[in-house]
Coordinates of C-alpha atoms in Angstrom, one line a residue:
M24 CA 65.3 47.6 112.0
R25 CA 68.5 45.8 113.3
H26 CA 69.9 47.0 116.6
P27 CA 73.6 48.0 116.1
F28 CA 75.5 45.9 118.6
L29 CA 79.0 44.6 118.0
P30 CA 79.8 40.9 117.1
A31 CA 82.2 40.6 120.0
T32 CA 79.4 41.7 122.4
L33 CA 77.0 39.2 120.9
A34 CA 79.6 36.4 121.1
L35 CA 80.2 37.2 124.8
S36 CA 76.4 37.2 125.5
I37 CA 75.9 33.9 123.9
S38 CA 78.9 32.2 125.5
T39 CA 78.0 33.7 128.9
A40 CA 74.4 32.5 128.6
I41 CA 75.4 29.0 127.7
A42 CA 78.0 28.8 130.5
G43 CA 75.5 30.1 133.0
F44 CA 73.6 26.8 133.1
S45 CA 76.4 25.3 135.1
L46 CA 76.4 28.1 137.7
P47 CA 74.8 27.2 141.1
G48 CA 73.4 30.7 141.5
A49 CA 71.0 30.5 138.6
A50 CA 67.5 31.8 139.6
L51 CA 65.8 28.8 138.0
A52 CA 67.1 25.3 137.5
A53 CA 67.7 24.8 133.8
T54 CA 67.0 21.5 132.0
A55 CA 68.8 20.1 129.0
N56 CA 65.8 21.3 127.1
S57 CA 66.3 25.0 128.2
D58 CA 70.0 24.7 127.5
Q59 CA 69.4 23.5 123.9
F60 CA 66.5 25.9 123.6
W61 CA 68.8 28.9 124.3
Q62 CA 71.6 27.7 122.1
D63 CA 69.3 27.1 119.2
L64 CA 67.7 30.5 119.6
A65 CA 71.1 32.2 119.7
T66 CA 72.4 30.2 116.7
S67 CA 69.2 30.8 114.7
C68 CA 68.6 34.5 115.4
I69 CA 72.1 35.9 115.4
D70 CA 74.6 35.3 112.6
P71 CA 78.3 35.4 113.2
T72 CA 78.7 38.8 111.5
G73 CA 76.5 40.5 113.9
G74 CA 73.2 40.3 112.0
T75 CA 70.0 38.9 113.3
G76 CA 67.4 36.5 112.0
N77 CA 65.3 39.5 111.1
D78 CA 67.4 40.1 108.1
S79 CA 69.4 37.0 107.5
G80 CA 67.0 34.2 108.1
T81 CA 68.5 31.2 109.9
G82 CA 71.9 32.1 111.1
G83 CA 74.8 29.7 111.8
D84 CA 75.2 26.1 110.8
N85 CA 73.7 24.3 113.8
S86 CA 71.6 21.5 112.2
N87 CA 69.6 21.3 115.4
A88 CA 68.7 25.0 115.5
F89 CA 65.2 26.4 115.1
T90 CA 64.1 27.2 111.6
L91 CA 63.5 30.8 112.3
Q92 CA 62.9 32.7 109.1
P93 CA 61.8 36.4 108.7
A94 CA 58.4 36.6 110.2
T95 CA 55.3 37.5 108.3
V96 CA 54.1 39.8 111.0
D97 CA 55.2 43.4 111.6
A98 CA 58.8 44.0 112.8
G99 CA 57.7 44.8 116.4
S100 CA 56.4 41.3 116.8
N101 CA 59.2 39.5 115.1
F102 CA 60.4 36.8 117.3
C103 CA 64.1 37.3 116.7
A104 CA 63.8 41.0 117.2
Q105 CA 62.2 40.2 120.6
F106 CA 65.0 37.8 121.5
E107 CA 67.6 40.4 120.5
R108 CA 66.0 43.0 122.8
Q109 CA 66.1 40.7 125.7
V110 CA 69.8 39.9 125.1
L111 CA 70.6 43.6 124.9
S112 CA 68.6 44.4 128.0
I113 CA 70.4 41.7 130.1
E114 CA 73.8 42.8 128.7
D115 CA 73.2 46.4 129.7
Q116 CA 71.8 45.6 133.2
F117 CA 74.6 43.3 134.2
A118 CA 77.5 44.6 132.1
N119 CA 79.9 44.6 135.1
D120 CA 78.7 41.4 136.8
P121 CA 79.3 38.3 134.6
T122 CA 77.9 35.9 137.2
A123 CA 74.6 37.9 137.5
M124 CA 74.5 38.1 133.7
A125 CA 74.8 34.3 133.4
D126 CA 72.1 33.9 136.0
A127 CA 69.8 36.3 134.2
F128 CA 70.3 34.4 130.9
A129 CA 69.6 31.1 132.6
Q130 CA 66.4 32.4 134.1
L131 CA 65.3 33.8 130.8
A132 CA 66.0 30.5 129.0
A133 CA 64.2 28.5 131.8
E134 CA 61.1 30.8 131.6
I135 CA 60.7 30.7 127.8
T136 CA 61.3 27.0 127.5
P137 CA 58.0 25.0 127.7
D138 CA 59.6 22.0 129.5
E139 CA 56.5 21.6 131.6
M140 CA 54.7 19.9 128.7
P141 CA 56.0 16.4 129.2
A142 CA 54.2 16.1 132.5
L143 CA 50.8 16.2 130.7
Y144 CA 51.5 12.7 129.2
T145 CA 52.7 11.3 132.5
S146 CA 49.6 12.5 134.4
L147 CA 47.2 10.9 131.9
V148 CA 48.8 7.5 132.3
Q149 CA 48.3 7.8 136.0
L150 CA 44.6 8.8 135.7
S151 CA 43.7 5.5 134.0
T152 CA 45.7 3.6 136.6
D153 CA 43.8 5.2 139.5
Q154 CA 40.4 4.5 138.0
I155 CA 41.3 0.9 137.3
R156 CA 42.4 0.7 140.9
N157 CA 39.1 1.9 142.2
V158 CA 37.1 -0.7 140.2
S159 CA 39.6 -3.5 141.1
H160 CA 39.2 -2.7 144.8
H161 CA 35.5 -3.2 144.5
L162 CA 35.8 -6.5 142.6
R163 CA 38.3 -7.9 145.0
N164 CA 36.3 -7.0 148.1
H165 CA 33.2 -8.5 146.4
R166 CA 35.0 -11.8 146.4
Y167 CA 36.5 -11.7 149.9
L168 CA 33.6 -13.6 151.5
Q169 CA 32.5 -15.6 148.5
N170 CA 34.9 -18.5 149.1
N171 CA 32.9 -21.1 151.2
S172 CA 35.8 -23.6 151.7
S173 CA 36.7 -22.3 155.1
S174 CA 36.4 -24.8 158.0
D175 CA 35.6 -21.9 160.4
A176 CA 31.9 -22.4 161.1
A177 CA 31.6 -19.1 163.0
L178 CA 33.1 -17.3 160.0
N179 CA 30.7 -19.0 157.6
D180 CA 27.8 -17.9 159.8
V181 CA 28.8 -14.3 159.3
R182 CA 29.4 -14.9 155.6
S183 CA 25.9 -16.2 155.3
S184 CA 24.5 -13.0 156.9
Y185 CA 26.7 -10.9 154.6
I186 CA 25.7 -12.6 151.3
G187 CA 22.0 -12.7 152.2
G188 CA 21.5 -16.5 152.6
S189 CA 23.3 -19.6 153.7
A190 CA 26.9 -20.0 152.8
G191 CA 26.1 -22.2 149.8
E192 CA 23.3 -20.0 148.4
Q193 CA 23.7 -17.3 145.7
A194 CA 24.5 -13.8 147.0
N195 CA 22.3 -10.8 146.4
R196 CA 22.2 -10.0 142.7
L197 CA 22.4 -6.2 142.6
S198 CA 25.3 -4.2 144.0
F199 CA 26.2 -0.5 144.2
F200 CA 29.6 1.0 145.2
V201 CA 31.4 4.3 145.6
D202 CA 35.2 4.7 145.8
G203 CA 37.2 7.8 146.4
S204 CA 41.0 8.1 146.3
K205 CA 43.5 10.9 146.9
V206 CA 46.9 10.8 145.2
D207 CA 49.8 12.9 146.4
G208 CA 53.2 12.8 144.7
S209 CA 56.1 14.7 143.4
Q210 CA 58.8 14.5 140.7
D211 CA 62.2 15.9 141.1
D212 CA 63.9 18.1 138.5
T213 CA 65.4 15.8 135.9
T214 CA 67.8 16.3 133.0
Y215 CA 64.9 17.1 130.6
E216 CA 61.9 18.0 132.8
V217 CA 61.2 20.5 135.6
G218 CA 59.9 19.0 138.9
Y219 CA 56.4 19.3 140.2
D220 CA 54.1 18.4 143.0
L221 CA 51.0 16.4 142.0
G222 CA 47.6 16.2 143.7
T223 CA 44.7 14.2 142.3
D224 CA 41.2 13.5 143.6
H225 CA 39.3 10.6 142.1
Y226 CA 35.9 9.2 142.6
T227 CA 34.1 6.2 141.0
L228 CA 30.4 5.3 141.2
G229 CA 29.2 2.0 139.9
A230 CA 26.5 -0.7 139.8
D231 CA 26.7 -4.3 138.8
Y232 CA 24.6 -7.4 138.5
R233 CA 25.3 -11.0 139.4
F234 CA 24.3 -13.1 136.5
S235 CA 25.4 -16.4 138.1
D236 CA 27.4 -17.8 140.9
S237 CA 30.5 -17.1 138.9
L238 CA 29.8 -14.0 136.9
I239 CA 29.1 -10.4 137.7
A240 CA 29.3 -7.4 135.3
G241 CA 28.6 -3.7 135.7
F242 CA 29.1 -0.1 134.7
A243 CA 30.9 2.8 136.5
F244 CA 31.4 6.5 136.1
G245 CA 34.5 8.2 137.4
N246 CA 36.0 11.6 137.6
S247 CA 39.7 12.7 138.0
D248 CA 40.7 16.2 139.0
T249 CA 44.5 16.7 138.9
T250 CA 46.8 19.7 139.7
L251 CA 50.5 19.9 138.8
E252 CA 52.4 22.7 140.5
Y253 CA 55.8 23.0 138.9
S254 CA 59.0 24.0 140.6
E255 CA 59.4 26.9 138.2
A256 CA 57.8 30.2 139.1
Q257 CA 54.0 29.9 139.4
N258 CA 53.6 27.4 136.6
Q259 CA 50.7 25.1 136.9
T260 CA 48.6 22.5 134.9
D261 CA 45.0 21.5 135.8
N262 CA 43.2 18.5 134.3
D263 CA 39.6 17.4 134.7
T264 CA 38.6 14.1 133.1
D265 CA 35.5 11.9 133.1
H266 CA 35.7 8.1 132.8
Y267 CA 33.1 5.7 131.5
I268 CA 33.9 2.1 132.5
V269 CA 32.5 -1.3 131.8
Y270 CA 33.7 -4.2 134.0
A271 CA 33.1 -7.9 134.7
S272 CA 34.5 -10.6 137.0
W273 CA 34.4 -14.3 136.4
Y274 CA 35.4 -16.6 139.2
R275 CA 35.2 -20.3 139.9
D276 CA 36.5 -22.1 143.0
N277 CA 39.7 -20.2 143.8
F278 CA 40.4 -18.7 140.4
A279 CA 39.2 -15.3 139.2
V280 CA 39.6 -13.1 136.0
D281 CA 38.6 -9.4 136.0
Y282 CA 38.0 -7.3 132.9
I283 CA 37.9 -3.5 132.9
V284 CA 37.4 -1.4 129.8
G285 CA 37.3 2.4 130.0
Y286 CA 36.9 5.5 127.9
A287 CA 37.9 8.9 129.2
K288 CA 37.6 12.5 127.9
G289 CA 38.8 15.7 129.6
E290 CA 40.8 18.9 129.2
F291 CA 44.0 20.5 130.4
D292 CA 44.4 24.1 131.5
T293 CA 48.0 25.2 131.4
Q294 CA 49.7 28.3 132.9
R295 CA 53.3 29.4 132.4
K296 CA 54.9 32.6 133.8
I297 CA 57.1 34.2 131.1
L298 CA 58.9 37.4 132.2
D299 CA 56.1 39.8 133.1
S300 CA 53.3 37.8 131.4
T301 CA 51.4 34.6 132.1
A302 CA 50.9 32.3 129.1
V303 CA 47.7 30.2 129.3
G304 CA 46.5 27.3 127.2
N305 CA 43.6 24.9 127.0
T306 CA 43.3 21.6 125.2
D307 CA 41.3 18.3 125.2
N308 CA 42.6 14.8 126.1
E309 CA 41.1 11.4 125.2
L310 CA 41.9 7.9 126.5
A311 CA 40.8 4.3 125.9
Y312 CA 42.2 1.7 128.3
L313 CA 41.9 -2.0 129.1
N314 CA 42.8 -4.0 132.2
I315 CA 42.8 -7.8 132.4
A316 CA 43.7 -9.4 135.7
G317 CA 43.9 -12.9 137.0
S318 CA 44.4 -14.3 140.5
Y319 CA 44.4 -17.6 142.3
D320 CA 43.6 -17.9 146.0
F321 CA 44.8 -20.4 148.5
V322 CA 42.4 -20.5 151.6
S323 CA 43.2 -21.8 155.1
G324 CA 40.6 -20.9 157.6
G325 CA 40.3 -17.2 157.6
L326 CA 43.6 -16.7 155.7
T327 CA 43.5 -16.2 151.9
Y328 CA 46.7 -15.7 149.9
G329 CA 48.0 -16.2 146.4
P330 CA 49.5 -14.8 143.2
F331 CA 48.1 -12.4 140.7
A332 CA 49.0 -10.9 137.3
S333 CA 47.5 -8.2 135.2
Y334 CA 48.0 -6.4 131.8
D335 CA 47.1 -2.7 131.3
Y336 CA 46.8 -1.2 127.8
L337 CA 46.2 2.6 127.2
D338 CA 45.9 4.5 123.9
G339 CA 45.1 8.2 124.0
S340 CA 45.9 11.7 122.7
I341 CA 46.4 15.3 123.7
D342 CA 45.1 17.7 121.1
N343 CA 47.2 20.5 119.6
F344 CA 46.8 23.9 121.1
E345 CA 48.2 27.4 121.2
E346 CA 49.0 29.5 124.3
T347 CA 47.8 33.1 124.6
N348 CA 48.9 36.2 126.7
G349 CA 52.6 35.2 126.8
G350 CA 54.0 38.6 126.0
G351 CA 55.2 37.4 122.6
W352 CA 56.7 34.2 123.8
E353 CA 53.6 32.0 123.4
A354 CA 54.1 28.5 122.1
A355 CA 51.9 26.2 120.0
F356 CA 52.1 22.4 120.3
D357 CA 51.2 19.6 117.9
D358 CA 49.1 16.6 118.9
Q359 CA 50.7 14.1 121.3
D360 CA 50.0 10.4 121.3
V361 CA 49.8 8.8 124.7
K362 CA 50.5 5.1 125.0
S363 CA 51.2 2.7 127.8
Q364 CA 51.4 -1.1 128.3
I365 CA 52.1 -2.3 131.8
Y366 CA 52.5 -5.9 132.9
T367 CA 52.1 -6.6 136.6
V368 CA 52.8 -9.6 138.8
G369 CA 52.6 -9.9 142.5
G370 CA 51.1 -11.5 145.6
H371 CA 48.3 -10.8 148.0
A372 CA 47.1 -11.9 151.5
S373 CA 44.1 -11.3 153.6
Y374 CA 42.7 -12.6 156.9
A375 CA 39.0 -12.6 157.7
M376 CA 38.1 -12.3 161.4
S377 CA 34.5 -12.8 162.6
F378 CA 32.8 -10.6 165.1
G379 CA 29.2 -10.2 166.3
W380 CA 28.7 -7.3 164.0
G381 CA 30.3 -8.7 160.9
V382 CA 33.8 -9.6 159.4
L383 CA 37.0 -7.6 159.5
V384 CA 39.5 -8.3 156.8
P385 CA 43.0 -6.8 156.9
H386 CA 44.8 -7.2 153.5
A387 CA 48.1 -6.5 151.8
R388 CA 49.5 -6.6 148.3
A389 CA 53.0 -6.3 146.8
E390 CA 53.6 -6.1 143.0
W391 CA 56.2 -5.5 140.4
R392 CA 55.2 -3.4 137.4
N393 CA 56.9 -3.3 134.0
E394 CA 56.2 -0.6 131.4
L395 CA 56.5 -2.1 127.9
E396 CA 56.1 1.4 126.2
D397 CA 59.5 2.7 127.5
E398 CA 60.1 5.3 124.8
R399 CA 58.4 8.6 124.1
D400 CA 58.1 10.8 121.1
L401 CA 59.5 14.4 121.0
I402 CA 56.9 17.1 121.7
V403 CA 56.9 19.3 118.6
G404 CA 55.9 22.9 118.7
R405 CA 56.5 26.4 117.4
F406 CA 56.4 30.0 118.5
V407 CA 53.0 31.7 117.8
Q408 CA 54.7 35.0 116.9
D409 CA 56.9 33.3 114.3
P410 CA 54.7 30.8 112.3
V411 CA 57.6 29.2 110.4
S412 CA 59.6 28.4 113.6
S413 CA 59.7 24.9 115.0
F414 CA 61.2 23.2 118.0
A415 CA 61.1 19.9 119.8
I416 CA 61.0 19.2 123.6
T417 CA 62.7 16.0 124.7
P418 CA 60.7 14.2 127.5
D419 CA 62.2 11.7 130.0
E420 CA 61.8 8.1 129.0
P421 CA 59.3 6.3 131.3
D422 CA 60.8 4.1 134.0
S423 CA 60.6 0.5 132.9
D424 CA 60.4 -1.2 136.3
W425 CA 59.1 -0.3 139.7
Y426 CA 57.2 -1.7 142.7
Q427 CA 53.9 -0.9 144.5
V428 CA 52.8 -2.0 147.9
S429 CA 49.5 -1.6 149.6
A430 CA 47.8 -2.4 152.9
G431 CA 44.3 -1.9 154.1
I432 CA 41.3 -3.2 155.9
S433 CA 37.8 -4.1 154.8
A434 CA 34.7 -4.3 157.1
Q435 CA 31.9 -6.6 156.0
F436 CA 28.6 -6.0 157.7
A437 CA 25.3 -7.7 157.7
H438 CA 22.6 -7.0 155.1
G439 CA 25.2 -6.6 152.3
I440 CA 26.9 -3.5 153.5
A441 CA 30.7 -3.2 153.3
A442 CA 33.5 -0.6 153.5
F443 CA 37.2 -0.5 153.1
L444 CA 40.3 1.7 153.5
D445 CA 43.5 1.2 151.6
Y446 CA 46.9 2.9 151.4
E447 CA 49.3 2.3 148.5
E448 CA 52.8 3.6 147.8
V449 CA 54.9 3.5 144.7
L450 CA 58.5 2.5 145.2
E451 CA 61.7 2.7 143.1
Y452 CA 60.2 4.8 140.4
E453 CA 63.0 7.1 139.3
D454 CA 62.8 10.6 140.6
T455 CA 59.1 10.1 141.7
D456 CA 57.3 9.7 145.0
L457 CA 53.6 8.7 144.9
S458 CA 51.1 7.6 147.5
I459 CA 47.4 6.8 147.2
V460 CA 44.7 6.6 149.9
T461 CA 41.4 5.0 148.8
L462 CA 38.2 4.8 150.7
G463 CA 35.1 2.9 149.5
A464 CA 31.7 1.4 150.4
R465 CA 29.4 -1.1 148.8
W466 CA 25.8 -2.1 149.3
E467 CA 24.3 -5.3 148.0
M468 CA 20.5 -5.4 147.5

């Protein structure tokens, strides 16, 4: 049954709500998505004569509006009727305070808009990068003491102890490693997305075999556990993903090529506070990724330096899912494709210093990264309570160019035991801060 409110009152409510997004006192920062979300709801659910979408279908002539038709469920669950009740409630509560009314409408729009969803895509791309980093650390450290062209006799003596024979003999064949990394970061509120704090714990376990003086290959298992805490209310997304990785490194003289191929499968748990309810969702994610990296080393005594380049390719998906327990505002989302192609060039330097107990190797890297997949598709969804509705969330476009720098130290001991610590930071990535600490150990048998 239609609630009998006047067209003039409705027009005031809609215009006040839209204007409210520019007011600094809004309880929640609104994105362009929530702005459009609210305008589309108002246009679709309320016709200019004072009727609602309950009786008149899609109201207005906004071509970008939701396609909200009369729902097939009972009137008490009809989405437009629910929207109408919220409008009336806010009108009644703040009838004498236009600023507070605008703030209330802005808060409602921000809460019901699922503009947290674009961050799922971004976090998956980062997961593959972190696991590739762990394996790459292992391969690079594997090669630190394999170059025998140094004229430093003392250093070569320690090298021979490290590799299990004289400097010219083949190193031990079987190797095991474990790497762990912790990622801390944040993204500011942007035009289309709400900001969030990111925390990820990764670990990678692997074993490889040296088939010849120039070829090693192995297998690794990794796990990534990520939490995104959004700037809105108590909204949060958790992800747990397992990685299965095959890798190889071919090197001759001072030239090396590394290959990493990975497959990952995991799941997201989402949580959005909407008014007095908390909508929750669960969905699976899947990734396949490839990394090819080449480098050339110049060696002068204990100093090794040179250029490197790499190419990363990722193809994945986030399955469709429906939220539950959202107080009638639950949303359902279609499948999302996840794609990334990153080209990287940079330089590295390390310096090996010999001691009685082994070799200490400080190292540093700087790189420029370029994302070739710099466009993203809209995130398409609907409201669960109105099966014929539809909407699209606009994500931020990925940044095309940024830099990463890292520094660390490796300790190479006798009997094939090694360890390293590395710190890396992402620079000049728009609206994003990201730092990574990685700790690893290796044992050659």
